[in-house]
mmCIF file of N, CA and C in Angstrom:
data_model
loop_
_atom_site.group_PDB
_atom_site.id
_atom_site.type_symbol
_atom_site.label_atom_id
_atom_site.label_comp_id
_atom_site.label_asym_id
_atom_site.label_seq_id
_atom_site.Cartn_x
_atom_site.Cartn_y
_atom_site.Cartn_z
ATOM 1 N N LYS L 1 -11.510 -3.061 -16.295
ATOM 2 C CA LYS L 1 -11.190 -3.178 -14.874
ATOM 3 C C LYS L 1 -11.243 -4.660 -14.516
ATOM 4 N N GLY L 2 -10.119 -5.204 -14.106
ATOM 5 C CA GLY L 2 -10.030 -6.632 -13.827
ATOM 6 C C GLY L 2 -10.151 -6.984 -12.360
ATOM 7 N N TYR L 3 -10.855 -6.169 -11.587
ATOM 8 C CA TYR L 3 -10.987 -6.427 -10.156
ATOM 9 C C TYR L 3 -12.300 -5.841 -9.665
ATOM 10 N N SER L 4 -12.694 -6.254 -8.485
ATOM 11 C CA SER L 4 -13.913 -5.753 -7.865
ATOM 12 C C SER L 4 -13.540 -5.021 -6.581
ATOM 13 N N ASP L 5 -14.086 -3.844 -6.390
ATOM 14 C CA ASP L 5 -13.814 -3.084 -5.165
ATOM 15 C C ASP L 5 -14.192 -3.895 -3.925
ATOM 16 N N ALA L 6 -15.315 -4.584 -3.989
ATOM 17 C CA ALA L 6 -15.786 -5.377 -2.845
ATOM 18 C C ALA L 6 -14.821 -6.520 -2.532
ATOM 19 N N ILE L 7 -14.318 -7.174 -3.559
ATOM 20 C CA ILE L 7 -13.380 -8.285 -3.339
ATOM 21 C C ILE L 7 -12.071 -7.767 -2.751
ATOM 22 N N ILE L 8 -11.603 -6.630 -3.222
ATOM 23 C CA ILE L 8 -10.373 -6.043 -2.669
ATOM 24 C C ILE L 8 -10.566 -5.742 -1.192
ATOM 25 N N LYS L 9 -11.649 -5.081 -0.838
ATOM 26 C CA LYS L 9 -11.908 -4.733 0.561
ATOM 27 C C LYS L 9 -12.018 -5.980 1.439
ATOM 28 N N LYS L 10 -12.718 -6.998 0.944
ATOM 29 C CA LYS L 10 -12.855 -8.253 1.703
ATOM 30 C C LYS L 10 -11.516 -8.958 1.862
ATOM 31 N N SER L 11 -10.718 -8.966 0.815
ATOM 32 C CA SER L 11 -9.426 -9.658 0.835
ATOM 33 C C SER L 11 -8.456 -9.017 1.819
ATOM 34 N N LEU L 12 -8.496 -7.702 1.952
ATOM 35 C CA LEU L 12 -7.569 -7.010 2.836
ATOM 36 C C LEU L 12 -7.772 -7.381 4.306
ATOM 37 N N VAL L 13 -8.953 -7.854 4.650
ATOM 38 C CA VAL L 13 -9.225 -8.308 6.022
ATOM 39 C C VAL L 13 -8.335 -9.500 6.375
ATOM 40 N N TYR L 14 -7.965 -10.295 5.388
ATOM 41 C CA TYR L 14 -7.171 -11.508 5.605
ATOM 42 C C TYR L 14 -5.682 -11.306 5.318
ATOM 43 N N CYS L 15 -5.302 -10.091 5.029
ATOM 44 C CA CYS L 15 -3.943 -9.779 4.604
ATOM 45 C C CYS L 15 -3.099 -9.300 5.786
ATOM 46 N N SER L 16 -1.861 -9.741 5.855
ATOM 47 C CA SER L 16 -0.946 -9.212 6.878
ATOM 48 C C SER L 16 0.206 -8.440 6.231
ATOM 49 N N ILE L 17 0.555 -8.808 5.013
ATOM 50 C CA ILE L 17 1.579 -8.104 4.240
ATOM 51 C C ILE L 17 0.969 -7.759 2.886
ATOM 52 N N LEU L 18 1.032 -6.491 2.518
ATOM 53 C CA LEU L 18 0.491 -6.057 1.231
ATOM 54 C C LEU L 18 1.616 -5.532 0.367
ATOM 55 N N LYS L 19 1.711 -6.044 -0.859
ATOM 56 C CA LYS L 19 2.695 -5.577 -1.835
ATOM 57 C C LYS L 19 1.919 -5.012 -3.015
ATOM 58 N N LEU L 20 2.245 -3.781 -3.375
ATOM 59 C CA LEU L 20 1.646 -3.184 -4.549
ATOM 60 C C LEU L 20 2.674 -2.281 -5.205
ATOM 61 N N ASN L 21 2.384 -1.842 -6.428
ATOM 62 C CA ASN L 21 3.333 -0.944 -7.086
ATOM 63 C C ASN L 21 2.844 0.499 -6.961
ATOM 64 N N ILE L 22 3.716 1.406 -7.263
ATOM 65 C CA ILE L 22 3.453 2.834 -7.075
ATOM 66 C C ILE L 22 2.226 3.308 -7.853
ATOM 67 N N ASP L 23 1.952 2.701 -9.005
ATOM 68 C CA ASP L 23 0.792 3.090 -9.808
ATOM 69 C C ASP L 23 -0.521 2.605 -9.205
ATOM 70 N N GLU L 24 -0.458 1.585 -8.362
ATOM 71 C CA GLU L 24 -1.669 1.037 -7.743
ATOM 72 C C GLU L 24 -2.086 1.812 -6.493
ATOM 73 N N VAL L 25 -1.171 2.600 -5.922
ATOM 74 C CA VAL L 25 -1.475 3.345 -4.693
ATOM 75 C C VAL L 25 -2.666 4.287 -4.883
ATOM 76 N N PRO L 26 -2.691 5.166 -5.904
ATOM 77 C CA PRO L 26 -3.856 6.053 -6.037
ATOM 78 C C PRO L 26 -5.156 5.313 -6.345
ATOM 79 N N VAL L 27 -5.059 4.203 -7.058
ATOM 80 C CA VAL L 27 -6.252 3.407 -7.371
ATOM 81 C C VAL L 27 -6.830 2.820 -6.092
ATOM 82 N N LEU L 28 -5.965 2.212 -5.272
ATOM 83 C CA LEU L 28 -6.422 1.605 -4.028
ATOM 84 C C LEU L 28 -6.897 2.672 -3.041
ATOM 85 N N ALA L 29 -6.227 3.817 -3.009
ATOM 86 C CA ALA L 29 -6.656 4.920 -2.133
ATOM 87 C C ALA L 29 -8.072 5.364 -2.490
ATOM 88 N N GLN L 30 -8.347 5.470 -3.771
ATOM 89 C CA GLN L 30 -9.687 5.876 -4.211
ATOM 90 C C GLN L 30 -10.730 4.846 -3.787
ATOM 91 N N ILE L 31 -10.401 3.565 -3.927
ATOM 92 C CA ILE L 31 -11.331 2.495 -3.552
ATOM 93 C C ILE L 31 -11.584 2.511 -2.046
ATOM 94 N N LEU L 32 -10.528 2.634 -1.256
ATOM 95 C CA LEU L 32 -10.654 2.506 0.193
ATOM 96 C C LEU L 32 -11.080 3.786 0.890
ATOM 97 N N PHE L 33 -10.572 4.935 0.439
ATOM 98 C CA PHE L 33 -10.796 6.187 1.150
ATOM 99 C C PHE L 33 -11.724 7.143 0.412
ATOM 100 N N GLY L 34 -12.009 6.844 -0.863
ATOM 101 C CA GLY L 34 -12.866 7.725 -1.651
ATOM 102 C C GLY L 34 -12.169 8.983 -2.131
ATOM 103 N N LYS L 35 -10.861 9.061 -1.897
ATOM 104 C CA LYS L 35 -10.073 10.209 -2.349
ATOM 105 C C LYS L 35 -8.604 9.812 -2.347
ATOM 106 N N PRO L 36 -7.773 10.572 -3.056
ATOM 107 C CA PRO L 36 -6.348 10.233 -3.107
ATOM 108 C C PRO L 36 -5.676 10.408 -1.744
ATOM 109 N N ALA L 37 -4.618 9.680 -1.542
ATOM 110 C CA ALA L 37 -3.788 9.858 -0.348
ATOM 111 C C ALA L 37 -2.826 11.017 -0.609
ATOM 112 N N ALA L 38 -2.301 11.597 0.464
ATOM 113 C CA ALA L 38 -1.381 12.731 0.341
ATOM 114 C C ALA L 38 0.038 12.283 0.016
ATOM 115 N N GLY L 39 0.236 11.001 -0.173
ATOM 116 C CA GLY L 39 1.547 10.433 -0.469
ATOM 117 C C GLY L 39 1.586 8.996 0.026
ATOM 118 N N GLU L 40 2.706 8.339 -0.181
ATOM 119 C CA GLU L 40 2.817 6.930 0.180
ATOM 120 C C GLU L 40 2.686 6.706 1.692
ATOM 121 N N GLU L 41 3.311 7.567 2.487
ATOM 122 C CA GLU L 41 3.236 7.394 3.945
ATOM 123 C C GLU L 41 1.805 7.595 4.450
ATOM 124 N N ASP L 42 1.136 8.615 3.937
ATOM 125 C CA ASP L 42 -0.262 8.853 4.302
ATOM 126 C C ASP L 42 -1.121 7.656 3.911
ATOM 127 N N PHE L 43 -0.896 7.133 2.716
ATOM 128 C CA PHE L 43 -1.635 5.960 2.260
ATOM 129 C C PHE L 43 -1.453 4.802 3.232
ATOM 130 N N CYS L 44 -0.204 4.520 3.603
ATOM 131 C CA CYS L 44 0.080 3.385 4.489
ATOM 132 C C CYS L 44 -0.544 3.566 5.869
ATOM 133 N N LYS L 45 -0.458 4.767 6.401
ATOM 134 C CA LYS L 45 -1.044 5.034 7.720
ATOM 135 C C LYS L 45 -2.558 4.870 7.688
ATOM 136 N N ARG L 46 -3.188 5.417 6.653
ATOM 137 C CA ARG L 46 -4.641 5.308 6.544
ATOM 138 C C ARG L 46 -5.068 3.860 6.303
ATOM 139 N N LEU L 47 -4.286 3.137 5.519
ATOM 140 C CA LEU L 47 -4.564 1.719 5.288
ATOM 141 C C LEU L 47 -4.496 0.953 6.606
ATOM 142 N N HIS L 48 -3.457 1.194 7.380
ATOM 143 C CA HIS L 48 -3.296 0.511 8.672
ATOM 144 C C HIS L 48 -4.415 0.883 9.640
ATOM 145 N N ASP L 49 -4.882 2.125 9.589
ATOM 146 C CA ASP L 49 -6.014 2.532 10.439
ATOM 147 C C ASP L 49 -7.275 1.740 10.121
ATOM 148 N N LEU L 50 -7.463 1.422 8.837
ATOM 149 C CA LEU L 50 -8.635 0.633 8.425
ATOM 150 C C LEU L 50 -8.447 -0.859 8.642
ATOM 151 N N TYR L 51 -7.234 -1.335 8.426
ATOM 152 C CA TYR L 51 -6.940 -2.769 8.481
ATOM 153 C C TYR L 51 -5.753 -2.988 9.413
ATOM 154 N N HIS L 52 -6.038 -3.141 10.697
ATOM 155 C CA HIS L 52 -4.973 -3.319 11.701
ATOM 156 C C HIS L 52 -4.188 -4.611 11.489
ATOM 157 N N ASN L 53 -4.775 -5.545 10.777
ATOM 158 C CA ASN L 53 -4.113 -6.826 10.500
ATOM 159 C C ASN L 53 -2.942 -6.681 9.523
ATOM 160 N N ILE L 54 -2.917 -5.604 8.745
ATOM 161 C CA ILE L 54 -1.825 -5.392 7.778
ATOM 162 C C ILE L 54 -0.672 -4.732 8.524
ATOM 163 N N HIS L 55 0.382 -5.504 8.766
ATOM 164 C CA HIS L 55 1.503 -4.970 9.543
ATOM 165 C C HIS L 55 2.654 -4.475 8.676
ATOM 166 N N THR L 56 2.673 -4.869 7.398
ATOM 167 C CA THR L 56 3.742 -4.437 6.500
ATOM 168 C C THR L 56 3.157 -4.133 5.122
ATOM 169 N N VAL L 57 3.579 -2.987 4.561
ATOM 170 C CA VAL L 57 3.185 -2.618 3.204
ATOM 171 C C VAL L 57 4.466 -2.382 2.409
ATOM 172 N N VAL L 58 4.564 -3.017 1.249
ATOM 173 C CA VAL L 58 5.704 -2.823 0.354
ATOM 174 C C VAL L 58 5.170 -2.198 -0.934
ATOM 175 N N ILE L 59 5.730 -1.033 -1.273
ATOM 176 C CA ILE L 59 5.342 -0.342 -2.505
ATOM 177 C C ILE L 59 6.563 -0.319 -3.415
ATOM 178 N N THR L 60 6.479 -1.052 -4.518
ATOM 179 C CA THR L 60 7.600 -1.087 -5.451
ATOM 180 C C THR L 60 7.504 0.091 -6.419
ATOM 181 N N ALA L 61 8.685 0.580 -6.838
ATOM 182 C CA ALA L 61 8.733 1.752 -7.717
ATOM 183 C C ALA L 61 9.799 1.577 -8.793
ATOM 184 N N ALA L 62 9.853 0.393 -9.383
ATOM 185 C CA ALA L 62 10.783 0.076 -10.481
ATOM 186 C C ALA L 62 12.214 0.464 -10.137
ATOM 187 N N ASP L 63 12.866 1.222 -11.012
ATOM 188 C CA ASP L 63 14.286 1.555 -10.802
ATOM 189 C C ASP L 63 14.521 2.480 -9.603
ATOM 190 N N LYS L 64 13.458 3.054 -9.077
ATOM 191 C CA LYS L 64 13.591 3.924 -7.894
ATOM 192 C C LYS L 64 13.641 3.106 -6.603
ATOM 193 N N GLY L 65 13.460 1.797 -6.700
ATOM 194 C CA GLY L 65 13.511 0.933 -5.525
ATOM 195 C C GLY L 65 12.126 0.651 -4.979
ATOM 196 N N CYS L 66 12.012 0.683 -3.646
ATOM 197 C CA CYS L 66 10.722 0.432 -3.029
ATOM 198 C C CYS L 66 10.633 1.154 -1.692
ATOM 199 N N MET L 67 9.426 1.192 -1.164
ATOM 200 C CA MET L 67 9.178 1.750 0.163
ATOM 201 C C MET L 67 8.565 0.648 1.006
ATOM 202 N N ILE L 68 9.014 0.544 2.229
ATOM 203 C CA ILE L 68 8.489 -0.464 3.146
ATOM 204 C C ILE L 68 7.932 0.257 4.363
ATOM 205 N N TYR L 69 6.652 0.023 4.633
ATOM 206 C CA TYR L 69 5.996 0.613 5.801
ATOM 207 C C TYR L 69 5.793 -0.486 6.826
ATOM 208 N N SER L 70 6.351 -0.272 8.000
ATOM 209 C CA SER L 70 6.208 -1.238 9.084
ATOM 210 C C SER L 70 6.388 -0.510 10.410
ATOM 211 N N LYS L 71 5.593 -0.875 11.385
ATOM 212 C CA LYS L 71 5.669 -0.290 12.738
ATOM 213 C C LYS L 71 5.567 1.235 12.701
ATOM 214 N N GLY L 72 4.684 1.748 11.817
ATOM 215 C CA GLY L 72 4.431 3.178 11.754
ATOM 216 C C GLY L 72 5.492 4.001 11.060
ATOM 217 N N ARG L 73 6.403 3.337 10.383
ATOM 218 C CA ARG L 73 7.519 4.050 9.743
ATOM 219 C C ARG L 73 7.671 3.630 8.282
ATOM 220 N N LEU L 74 7.883 4.612 7.403
ATOM 221 C CA LEU L 74 8.106 4.341 5.985
ATOM 222 C C LEU L 74 9.597 4.464 5.692
ATOM 223 N N THR L 75 10.164 3.414 5.132
ATOM 224 C CA THR L 75 11.586 3.384 4.800
ATOM 225 C C THR L 75 11.748 3.220 3.295
ATOM 226 N N HIS L 76 12.606 4.037 2.683
ATOM 227 C CA HIS L 76 12.883 3.918 1.251
ATOM 228 C C HIS L 76 14.107 3.036 1.062
ATOM 229 N N VAL L 77 13.988 2.059 0.179
ATOM 230 C CA VAL L 77 15.098 1.192 -0.183
ATOM 231 C C VAL L 77 15.416 1.494 -1.643
ATOM 232 N N PRO L 78 16.592 2.086 -1.912
ATOM 233 C CA PRO L 78 16.913 2.480 -3.289
ATOM 234 C C PRO L 78 17.039 1.276 -4.224
ATOM 235 N N GLY L 79 16.772 1.530 -5.485
ATOM 236 C CA GLY L 79 16.936 0.505 -6.494
ATOM 237 C C GLY L 79 18.407 0.250 -6.779
ATOM 238 N N VAL L 80 18.694 -0.911 -7.330
ATOM 239 C CA VAL L 80 20.053 -1.294 -7.690
ATOM 240 C C VAL L 80 20.100 -1.452 -9.198
ATOM 241 N N PRO L 81 21.030 -0.749 -9.881
ATOM 242 C CA PRO L 81 21.107 -0.882 -11.337
ATOM 243 C C PRO L 81 21.385 -2.333 -11.752
ATOM 244 N N VAL L 82 20.700 -2.743 -12.789
ATOM 245 C CA VAL L 82 20.888 -4.085 -13.350
ATOM 246 C C VAL L 82 21.827 -3.976 -14.530
ATOM 247 N N LYS L 83 22.813 -4.857 -14.571
ATOM 248 C CA LYS L 83 23.793 -4.811 -15.675
ATOM 249 C C LYS L 83 23.422 -5.770 -16.768
#
């Protein structure tokens, strides 16, 4: 484990935009909430409830694109094939 739960929690206080990948969502949910989130939107809403300073969350999902949570809304941006 290359991180500390305490450092993650402290760092999020200073964060306004959070970018993480889809595999990190359940890990961070466990650290912050003590249990898994019900999905990406639930994760983002619960994260914002804890850290009002985080106004945008970007969750990357490789070839599936990404999800952007902002102003209480989760938007999916599809991936673009690379040639």
